[in-house]
Backbone as a printed PyTorch tensor [residue, N CA C, xyz], in Angstrom:
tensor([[[ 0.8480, -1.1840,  0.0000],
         [ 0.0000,  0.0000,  0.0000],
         [ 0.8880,  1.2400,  0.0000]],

        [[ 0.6700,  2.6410, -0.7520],
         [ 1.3910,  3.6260, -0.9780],
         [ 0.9440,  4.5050,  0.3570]],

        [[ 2.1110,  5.4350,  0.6750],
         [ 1.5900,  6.2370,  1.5390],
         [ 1.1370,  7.7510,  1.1400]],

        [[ 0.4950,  8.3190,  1.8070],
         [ 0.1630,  9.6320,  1.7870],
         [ 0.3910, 10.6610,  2.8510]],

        [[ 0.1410, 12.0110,  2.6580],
         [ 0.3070, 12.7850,  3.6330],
         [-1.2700, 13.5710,  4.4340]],

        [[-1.5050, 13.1420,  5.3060],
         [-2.6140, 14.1370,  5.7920],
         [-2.2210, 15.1700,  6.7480]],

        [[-2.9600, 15.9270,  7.1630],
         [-2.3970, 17.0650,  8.5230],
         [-3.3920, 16.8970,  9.6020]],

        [[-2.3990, 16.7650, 10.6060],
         [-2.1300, 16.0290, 11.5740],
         [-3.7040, 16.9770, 12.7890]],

        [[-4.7880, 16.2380, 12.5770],
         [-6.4850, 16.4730, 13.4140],
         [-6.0730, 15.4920, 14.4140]],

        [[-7.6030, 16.2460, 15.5150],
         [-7.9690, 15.3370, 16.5880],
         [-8.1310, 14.1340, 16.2800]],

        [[-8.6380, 13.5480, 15.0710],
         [-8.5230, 12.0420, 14.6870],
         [-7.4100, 11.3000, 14.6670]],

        [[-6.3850, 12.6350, 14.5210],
         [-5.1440, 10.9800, 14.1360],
         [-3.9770, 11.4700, 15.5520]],

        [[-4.0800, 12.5200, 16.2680],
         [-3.1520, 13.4110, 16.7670],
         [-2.4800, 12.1060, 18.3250]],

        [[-3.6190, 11.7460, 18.7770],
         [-3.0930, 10.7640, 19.9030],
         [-2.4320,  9.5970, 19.1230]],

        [[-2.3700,  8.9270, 17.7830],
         [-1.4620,  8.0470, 16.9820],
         [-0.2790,  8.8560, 16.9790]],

        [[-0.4050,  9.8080, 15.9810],
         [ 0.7240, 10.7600, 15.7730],
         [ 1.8300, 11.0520, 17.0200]],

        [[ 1.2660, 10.7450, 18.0240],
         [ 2.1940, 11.4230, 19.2290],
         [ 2.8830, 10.1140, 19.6710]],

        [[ 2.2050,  9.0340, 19.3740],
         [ 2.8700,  7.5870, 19.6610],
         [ 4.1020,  7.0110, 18.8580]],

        [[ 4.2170,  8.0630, 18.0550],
         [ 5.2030,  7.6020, 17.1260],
         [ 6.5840,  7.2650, 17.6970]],

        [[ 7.5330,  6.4510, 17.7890],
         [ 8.9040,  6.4430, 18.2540],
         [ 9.8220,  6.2530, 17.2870]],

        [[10.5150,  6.7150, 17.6190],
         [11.8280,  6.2660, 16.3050],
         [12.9080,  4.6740, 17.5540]],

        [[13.9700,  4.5460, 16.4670],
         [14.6740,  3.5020, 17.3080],
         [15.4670,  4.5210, 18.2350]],

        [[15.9670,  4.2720, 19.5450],
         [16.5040,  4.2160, 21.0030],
         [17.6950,  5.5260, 20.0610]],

        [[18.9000,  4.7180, 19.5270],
         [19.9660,  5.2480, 18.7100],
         [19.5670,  6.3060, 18.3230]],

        [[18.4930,  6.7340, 17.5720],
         [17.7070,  7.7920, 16.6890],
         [17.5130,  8.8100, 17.2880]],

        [[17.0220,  8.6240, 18.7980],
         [16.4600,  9.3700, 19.6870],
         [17.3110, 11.0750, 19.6850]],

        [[18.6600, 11.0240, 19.2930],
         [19.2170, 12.1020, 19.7060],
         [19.1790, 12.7990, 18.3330]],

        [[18.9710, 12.2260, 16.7560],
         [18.8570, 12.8190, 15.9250],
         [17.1320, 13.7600, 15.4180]],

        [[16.4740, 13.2870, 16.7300],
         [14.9950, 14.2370, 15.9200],
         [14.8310, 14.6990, 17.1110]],

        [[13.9810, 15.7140, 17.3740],
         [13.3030, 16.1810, 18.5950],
         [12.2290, 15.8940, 19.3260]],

        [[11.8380, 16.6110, 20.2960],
         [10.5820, 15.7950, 20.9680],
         [ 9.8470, 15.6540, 20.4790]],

        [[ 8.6480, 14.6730, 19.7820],
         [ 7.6230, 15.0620, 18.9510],
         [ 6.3510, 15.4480, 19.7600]],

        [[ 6.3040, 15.0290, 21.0050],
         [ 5.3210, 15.4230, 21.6290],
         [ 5.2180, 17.0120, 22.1580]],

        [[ 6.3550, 17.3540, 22.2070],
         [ 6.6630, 18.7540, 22.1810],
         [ 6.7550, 19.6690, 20.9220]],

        [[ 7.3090, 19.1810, 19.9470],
         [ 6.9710, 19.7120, 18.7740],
         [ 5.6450, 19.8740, 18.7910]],

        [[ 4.6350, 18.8130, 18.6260],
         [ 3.2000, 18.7780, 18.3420],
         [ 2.4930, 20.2320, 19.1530]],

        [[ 3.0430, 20.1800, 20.2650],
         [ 2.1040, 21.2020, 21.5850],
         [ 2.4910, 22.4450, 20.6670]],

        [[ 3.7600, 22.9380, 20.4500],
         [ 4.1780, 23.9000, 20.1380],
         [ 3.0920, 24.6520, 19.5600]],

        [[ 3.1240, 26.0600, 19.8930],
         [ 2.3960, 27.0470, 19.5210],
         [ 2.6890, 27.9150, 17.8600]],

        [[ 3.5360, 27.0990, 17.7890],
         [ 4.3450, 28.0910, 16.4330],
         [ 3.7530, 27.5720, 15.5720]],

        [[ 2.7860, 28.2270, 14.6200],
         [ 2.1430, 27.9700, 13.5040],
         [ 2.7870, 28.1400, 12.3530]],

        [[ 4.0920, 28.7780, 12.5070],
         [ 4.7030, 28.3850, 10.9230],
         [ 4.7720, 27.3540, 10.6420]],

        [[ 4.9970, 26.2000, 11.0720],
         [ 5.3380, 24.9760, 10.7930],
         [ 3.9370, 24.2350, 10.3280]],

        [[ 4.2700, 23.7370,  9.2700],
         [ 2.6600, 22.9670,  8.8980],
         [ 3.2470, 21.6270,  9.3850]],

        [[ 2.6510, 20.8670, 10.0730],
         [ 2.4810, 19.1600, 10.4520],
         [ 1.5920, 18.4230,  9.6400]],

        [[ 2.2640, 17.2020,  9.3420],
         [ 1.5440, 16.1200,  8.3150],
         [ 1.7770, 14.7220,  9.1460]],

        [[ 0.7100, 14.2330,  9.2550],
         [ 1.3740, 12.8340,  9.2760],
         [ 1.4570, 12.0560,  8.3580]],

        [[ 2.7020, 11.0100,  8.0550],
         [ 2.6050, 10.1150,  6.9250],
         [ 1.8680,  9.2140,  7.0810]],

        [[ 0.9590,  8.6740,  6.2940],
         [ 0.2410,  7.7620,  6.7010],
         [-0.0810,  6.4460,  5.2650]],

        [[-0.0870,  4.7950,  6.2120],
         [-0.4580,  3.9300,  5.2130],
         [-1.8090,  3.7220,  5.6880]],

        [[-2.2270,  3.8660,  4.5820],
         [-3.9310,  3.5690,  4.7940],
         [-4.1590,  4.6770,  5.8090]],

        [[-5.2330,  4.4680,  6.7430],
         [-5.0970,  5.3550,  8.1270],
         [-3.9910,  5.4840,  9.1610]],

        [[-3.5950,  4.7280,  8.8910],
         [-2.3640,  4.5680, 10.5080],
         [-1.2470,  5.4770, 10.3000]],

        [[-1.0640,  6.0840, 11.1700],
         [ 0.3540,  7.0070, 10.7620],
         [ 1.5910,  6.4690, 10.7720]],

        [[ 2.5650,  6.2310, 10.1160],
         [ 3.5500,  5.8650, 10.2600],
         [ 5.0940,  6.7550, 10.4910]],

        [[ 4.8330,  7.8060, 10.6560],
         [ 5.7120,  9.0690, 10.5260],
         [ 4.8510, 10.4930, 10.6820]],

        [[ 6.0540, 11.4160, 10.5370],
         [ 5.3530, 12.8910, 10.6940],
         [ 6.7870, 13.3430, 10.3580]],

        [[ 5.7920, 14.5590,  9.6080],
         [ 7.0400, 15.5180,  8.9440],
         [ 6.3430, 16.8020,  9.0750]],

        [[ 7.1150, 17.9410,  9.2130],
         [ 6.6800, 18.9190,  9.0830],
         [ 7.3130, 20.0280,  8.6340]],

        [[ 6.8850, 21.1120,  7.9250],
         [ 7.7070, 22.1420,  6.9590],
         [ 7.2190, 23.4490,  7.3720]],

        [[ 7.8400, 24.5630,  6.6340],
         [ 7.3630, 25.7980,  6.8640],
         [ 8.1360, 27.1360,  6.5110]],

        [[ 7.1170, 27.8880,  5.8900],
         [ 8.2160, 28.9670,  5.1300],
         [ 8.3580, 30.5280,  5.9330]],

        [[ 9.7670, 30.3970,  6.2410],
         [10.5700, 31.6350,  7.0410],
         [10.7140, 32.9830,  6.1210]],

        [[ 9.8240, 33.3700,  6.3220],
         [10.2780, 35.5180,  5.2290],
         [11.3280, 35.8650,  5.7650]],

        [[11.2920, 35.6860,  6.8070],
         [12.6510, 36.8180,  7.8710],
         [13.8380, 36.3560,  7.1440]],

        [[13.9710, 34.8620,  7.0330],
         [15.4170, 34.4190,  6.5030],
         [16.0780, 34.9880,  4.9290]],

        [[17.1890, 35.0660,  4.6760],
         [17.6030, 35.3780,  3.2400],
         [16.8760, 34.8930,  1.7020]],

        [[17.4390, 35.5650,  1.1260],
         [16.4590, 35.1580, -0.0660],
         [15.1200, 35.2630, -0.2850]],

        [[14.2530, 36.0060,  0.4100],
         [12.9760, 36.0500,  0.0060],
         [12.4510, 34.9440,  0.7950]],

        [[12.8140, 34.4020,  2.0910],
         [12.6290, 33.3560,  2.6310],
         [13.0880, 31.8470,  2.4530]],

        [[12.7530, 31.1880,  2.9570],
         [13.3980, 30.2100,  3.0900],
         [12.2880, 28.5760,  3.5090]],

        [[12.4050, 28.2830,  2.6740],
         [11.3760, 26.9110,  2.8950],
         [12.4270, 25.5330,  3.3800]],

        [[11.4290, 25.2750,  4.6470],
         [12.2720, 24.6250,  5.3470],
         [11.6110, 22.9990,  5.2150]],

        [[12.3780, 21.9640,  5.8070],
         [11.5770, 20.6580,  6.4720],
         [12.2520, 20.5430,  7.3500]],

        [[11.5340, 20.0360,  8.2880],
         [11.3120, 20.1000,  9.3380],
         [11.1440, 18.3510,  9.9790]],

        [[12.1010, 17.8140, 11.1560],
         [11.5730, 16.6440, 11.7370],
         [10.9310, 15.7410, 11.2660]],

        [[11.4790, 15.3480, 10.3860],
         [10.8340, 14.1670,  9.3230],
         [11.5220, 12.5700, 10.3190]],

        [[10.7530, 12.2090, 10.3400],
         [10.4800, 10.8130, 11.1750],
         [ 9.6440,  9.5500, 10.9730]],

        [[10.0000,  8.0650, 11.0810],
         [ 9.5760,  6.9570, 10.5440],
         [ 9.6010,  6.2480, 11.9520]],

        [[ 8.4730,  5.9030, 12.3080],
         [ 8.3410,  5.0610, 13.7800],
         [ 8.8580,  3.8850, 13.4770]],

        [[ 9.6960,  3.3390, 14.3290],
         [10.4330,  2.4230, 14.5380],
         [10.4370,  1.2600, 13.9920]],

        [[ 9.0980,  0.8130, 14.2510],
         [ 8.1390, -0.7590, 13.8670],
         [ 8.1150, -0.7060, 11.8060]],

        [[ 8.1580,  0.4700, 11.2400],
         [ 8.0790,  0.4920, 10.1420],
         [ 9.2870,  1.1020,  9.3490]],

        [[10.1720,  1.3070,  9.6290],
         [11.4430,  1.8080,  9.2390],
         [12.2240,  0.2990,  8.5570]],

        [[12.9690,  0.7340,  7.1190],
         [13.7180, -0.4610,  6.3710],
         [12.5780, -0.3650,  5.3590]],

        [[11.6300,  0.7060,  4.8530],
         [10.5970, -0.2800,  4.0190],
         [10.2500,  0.9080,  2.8540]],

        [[11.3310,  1.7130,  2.9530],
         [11.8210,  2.8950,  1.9120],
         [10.5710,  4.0810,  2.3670]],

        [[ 9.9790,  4.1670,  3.3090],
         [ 8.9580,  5.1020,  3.6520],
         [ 9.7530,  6.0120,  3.6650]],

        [[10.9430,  6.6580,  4.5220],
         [11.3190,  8.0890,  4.2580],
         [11.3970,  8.5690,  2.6930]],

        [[11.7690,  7.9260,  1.9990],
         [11.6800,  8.1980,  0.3540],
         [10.5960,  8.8300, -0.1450]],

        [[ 9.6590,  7.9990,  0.0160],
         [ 8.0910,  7.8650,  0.1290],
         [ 7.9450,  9.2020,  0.3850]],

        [[ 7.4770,  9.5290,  1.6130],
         [ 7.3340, 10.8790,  2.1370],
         [ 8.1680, 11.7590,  1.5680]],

        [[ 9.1880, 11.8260,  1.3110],
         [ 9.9560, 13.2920,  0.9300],
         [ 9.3930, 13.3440, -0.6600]],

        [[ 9.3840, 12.3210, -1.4600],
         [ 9.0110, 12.4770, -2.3200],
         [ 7.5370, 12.8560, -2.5910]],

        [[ 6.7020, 12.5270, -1.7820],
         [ 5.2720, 12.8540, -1.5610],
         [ 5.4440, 14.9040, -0.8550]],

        [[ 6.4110, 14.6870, -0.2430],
         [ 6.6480, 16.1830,  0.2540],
         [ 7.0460, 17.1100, -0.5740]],

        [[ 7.7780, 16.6220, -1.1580],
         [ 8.6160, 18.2040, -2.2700],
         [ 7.4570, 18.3660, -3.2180]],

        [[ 6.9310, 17.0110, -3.7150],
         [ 5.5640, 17.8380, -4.8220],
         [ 4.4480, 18.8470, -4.1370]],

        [[ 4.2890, 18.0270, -3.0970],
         [ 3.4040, 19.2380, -2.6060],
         [ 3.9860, 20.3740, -2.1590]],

        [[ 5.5350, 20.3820, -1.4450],
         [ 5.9910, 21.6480, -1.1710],
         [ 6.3140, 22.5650, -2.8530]],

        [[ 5.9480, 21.9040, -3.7310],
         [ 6.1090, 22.5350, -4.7900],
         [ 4.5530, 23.3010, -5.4890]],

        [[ 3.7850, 22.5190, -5.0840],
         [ 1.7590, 23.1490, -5.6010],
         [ 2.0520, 24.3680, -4.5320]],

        [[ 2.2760, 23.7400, -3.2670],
         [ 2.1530, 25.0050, -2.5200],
         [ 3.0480, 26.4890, -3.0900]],

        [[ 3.6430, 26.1280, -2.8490],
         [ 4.8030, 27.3200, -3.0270],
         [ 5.4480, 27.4810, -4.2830]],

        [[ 5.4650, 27.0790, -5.4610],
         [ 6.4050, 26.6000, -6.5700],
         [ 7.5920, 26.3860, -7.1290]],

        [[ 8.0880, 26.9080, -8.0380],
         [ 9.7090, 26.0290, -7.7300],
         [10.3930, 27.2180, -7.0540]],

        [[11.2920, 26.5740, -6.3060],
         [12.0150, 27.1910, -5.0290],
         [12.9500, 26.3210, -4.2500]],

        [[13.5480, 27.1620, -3.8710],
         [14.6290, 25.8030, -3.0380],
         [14.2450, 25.5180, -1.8170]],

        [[14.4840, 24.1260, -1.6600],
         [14.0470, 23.6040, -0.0730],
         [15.2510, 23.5630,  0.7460]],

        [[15.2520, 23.5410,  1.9700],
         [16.1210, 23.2530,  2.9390],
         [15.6500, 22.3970,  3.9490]],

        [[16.9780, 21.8590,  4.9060],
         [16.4230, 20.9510,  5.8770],
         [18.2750, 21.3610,  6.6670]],

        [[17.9040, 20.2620,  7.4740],
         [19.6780, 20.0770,  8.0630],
         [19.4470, 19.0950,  8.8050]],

        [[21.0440, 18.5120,  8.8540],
         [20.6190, 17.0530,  9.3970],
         [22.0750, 16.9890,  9.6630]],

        [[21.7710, 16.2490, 11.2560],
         [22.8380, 16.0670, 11.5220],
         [23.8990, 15.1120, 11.0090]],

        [[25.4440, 15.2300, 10.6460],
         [26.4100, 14.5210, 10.3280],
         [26.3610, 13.1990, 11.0800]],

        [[26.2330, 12.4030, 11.8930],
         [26.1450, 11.4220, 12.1950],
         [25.0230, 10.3910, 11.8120]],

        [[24.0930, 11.4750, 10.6790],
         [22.6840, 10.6410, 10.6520],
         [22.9930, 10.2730,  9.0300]],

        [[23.8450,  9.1500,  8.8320],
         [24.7000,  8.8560,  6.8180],
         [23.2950,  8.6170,  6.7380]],

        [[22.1570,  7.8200,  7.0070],
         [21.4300,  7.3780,  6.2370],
         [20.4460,  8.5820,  5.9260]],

        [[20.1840,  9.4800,  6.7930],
         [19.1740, 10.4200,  6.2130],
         [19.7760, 11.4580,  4.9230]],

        [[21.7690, 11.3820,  5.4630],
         [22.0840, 12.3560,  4.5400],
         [22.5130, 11.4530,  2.8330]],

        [[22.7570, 10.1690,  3.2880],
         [22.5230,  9.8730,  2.0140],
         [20.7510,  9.6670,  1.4230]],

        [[19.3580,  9.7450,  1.7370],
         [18.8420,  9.7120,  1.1440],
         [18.5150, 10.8340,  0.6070]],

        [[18.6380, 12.2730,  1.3580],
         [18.6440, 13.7770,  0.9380],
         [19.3850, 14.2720, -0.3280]],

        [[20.5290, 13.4300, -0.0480],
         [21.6000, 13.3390, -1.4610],
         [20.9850, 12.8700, -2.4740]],

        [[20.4540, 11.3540, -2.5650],
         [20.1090, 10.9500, -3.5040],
         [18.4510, 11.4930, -3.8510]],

        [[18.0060, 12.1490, -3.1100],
         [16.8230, 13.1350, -4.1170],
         [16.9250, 14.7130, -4.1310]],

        [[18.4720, 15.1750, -4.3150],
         [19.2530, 16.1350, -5.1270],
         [19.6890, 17.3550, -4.0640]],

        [[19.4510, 17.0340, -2.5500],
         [20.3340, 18.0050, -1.7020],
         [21.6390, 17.7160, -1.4600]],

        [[21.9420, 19.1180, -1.2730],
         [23.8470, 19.4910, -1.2140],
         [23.4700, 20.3130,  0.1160]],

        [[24.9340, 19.8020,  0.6090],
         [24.9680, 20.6570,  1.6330],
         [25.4450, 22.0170,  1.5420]],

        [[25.4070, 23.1400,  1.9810],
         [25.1560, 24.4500,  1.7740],
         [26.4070, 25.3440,  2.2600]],

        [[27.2310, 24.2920,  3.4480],
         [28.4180, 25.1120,  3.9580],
         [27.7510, 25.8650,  5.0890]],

        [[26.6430, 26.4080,  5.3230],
         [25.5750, 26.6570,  6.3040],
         [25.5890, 25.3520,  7.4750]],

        [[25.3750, 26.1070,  8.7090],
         [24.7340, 25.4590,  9.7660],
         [23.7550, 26.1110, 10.3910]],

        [[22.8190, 25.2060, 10.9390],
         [21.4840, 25.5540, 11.8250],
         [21.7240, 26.0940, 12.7510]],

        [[20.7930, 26.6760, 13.8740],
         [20.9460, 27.1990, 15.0890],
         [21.3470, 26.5310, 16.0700]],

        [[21.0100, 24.9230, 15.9360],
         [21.5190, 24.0380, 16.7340],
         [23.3780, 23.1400, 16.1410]],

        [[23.9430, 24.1670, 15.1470],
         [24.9400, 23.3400, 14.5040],
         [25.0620, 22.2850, 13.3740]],

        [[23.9220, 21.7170, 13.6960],
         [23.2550, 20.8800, 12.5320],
         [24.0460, 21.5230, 10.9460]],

        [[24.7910, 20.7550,  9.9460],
         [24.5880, 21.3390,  8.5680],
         [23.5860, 21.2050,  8.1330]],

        [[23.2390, 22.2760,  6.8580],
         [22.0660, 22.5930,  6.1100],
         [22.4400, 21.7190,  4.9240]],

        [[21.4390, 21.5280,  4.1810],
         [21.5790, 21.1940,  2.8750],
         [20.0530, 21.6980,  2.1560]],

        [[20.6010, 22.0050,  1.0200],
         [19.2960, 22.5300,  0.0350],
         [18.9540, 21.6810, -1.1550]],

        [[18.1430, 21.9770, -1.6930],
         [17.8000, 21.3980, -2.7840],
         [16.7310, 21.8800, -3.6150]],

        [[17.9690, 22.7830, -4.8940],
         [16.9750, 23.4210, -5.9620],
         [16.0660, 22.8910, -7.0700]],

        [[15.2190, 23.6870, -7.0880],
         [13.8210, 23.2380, -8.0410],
         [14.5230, 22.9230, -9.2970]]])
């Protein structure tokens, strides 16, 4: 079954918060239950989902303040534990950039990810981000990826 993206309602929000990544992982994403509370509405939240069940959550959001006319970000992209190995992050980013593209149109995306995380930065690589020479607020390198 293919996945999709919905945004993240009272219907799916107590799944969504159950999500875990593996133990190891733990230091490469942030709280999601704290993310979720967060008051900051720039960030749009999706959960990935097969069929109904969520299997992940990602979330994006576009910064004016930053250079360039802003800056379109992603945000905490995550695959719960039990379903990880089964090419879903692919899935989702690729389900993500088209829509971050209806939304907004062609434009460059950003993310950052930490150096210790090869597998996220090789799949970022292989659907056309470079890293930028940029780091995040937390140190993290950036990497972009033009339309």
């Amino acid at each position: 079954m293919s996945l999709h993206l919905e945004p993240i309602t009272s219907k799916n929000l107590d799944q969504v918060r159950l999500l875990k990544v593996l133990p190891e992982q733990a230091e490469l994403v942030g709280d999601l239950p704290a993310f979720l509370a967060q008051t900051d509405r720039r960030w749009r939240m999706l959960a990935i989902c097969q069929g109904s069940a969520p299997v992940g959550f990602v979330a994006y959001g576009l910064f004016p303040q930053e250079p360039s006319n802003g800056r379109l970000w992603v945000d905490e992209l995550l695959i719960d534990a039990h379903h990880q190995g089964r090419g879903y992050a692919r899935q989702a980013m690729t389900l993500l950039l088209a829509r971050l593209e209806g939304e907004y149109g062609a434009r460059p995306v950003y993310l950052s990810v930490y150096e210790s995380n090869r597998r996220a930065i090789a799949l970022y690589q292989s659907l056309g981000f470079a890293f930028t020479g940029e780091r995040d607020a937390l140190g993290a390198p950036e990497m972009v990826r033009f339309p």
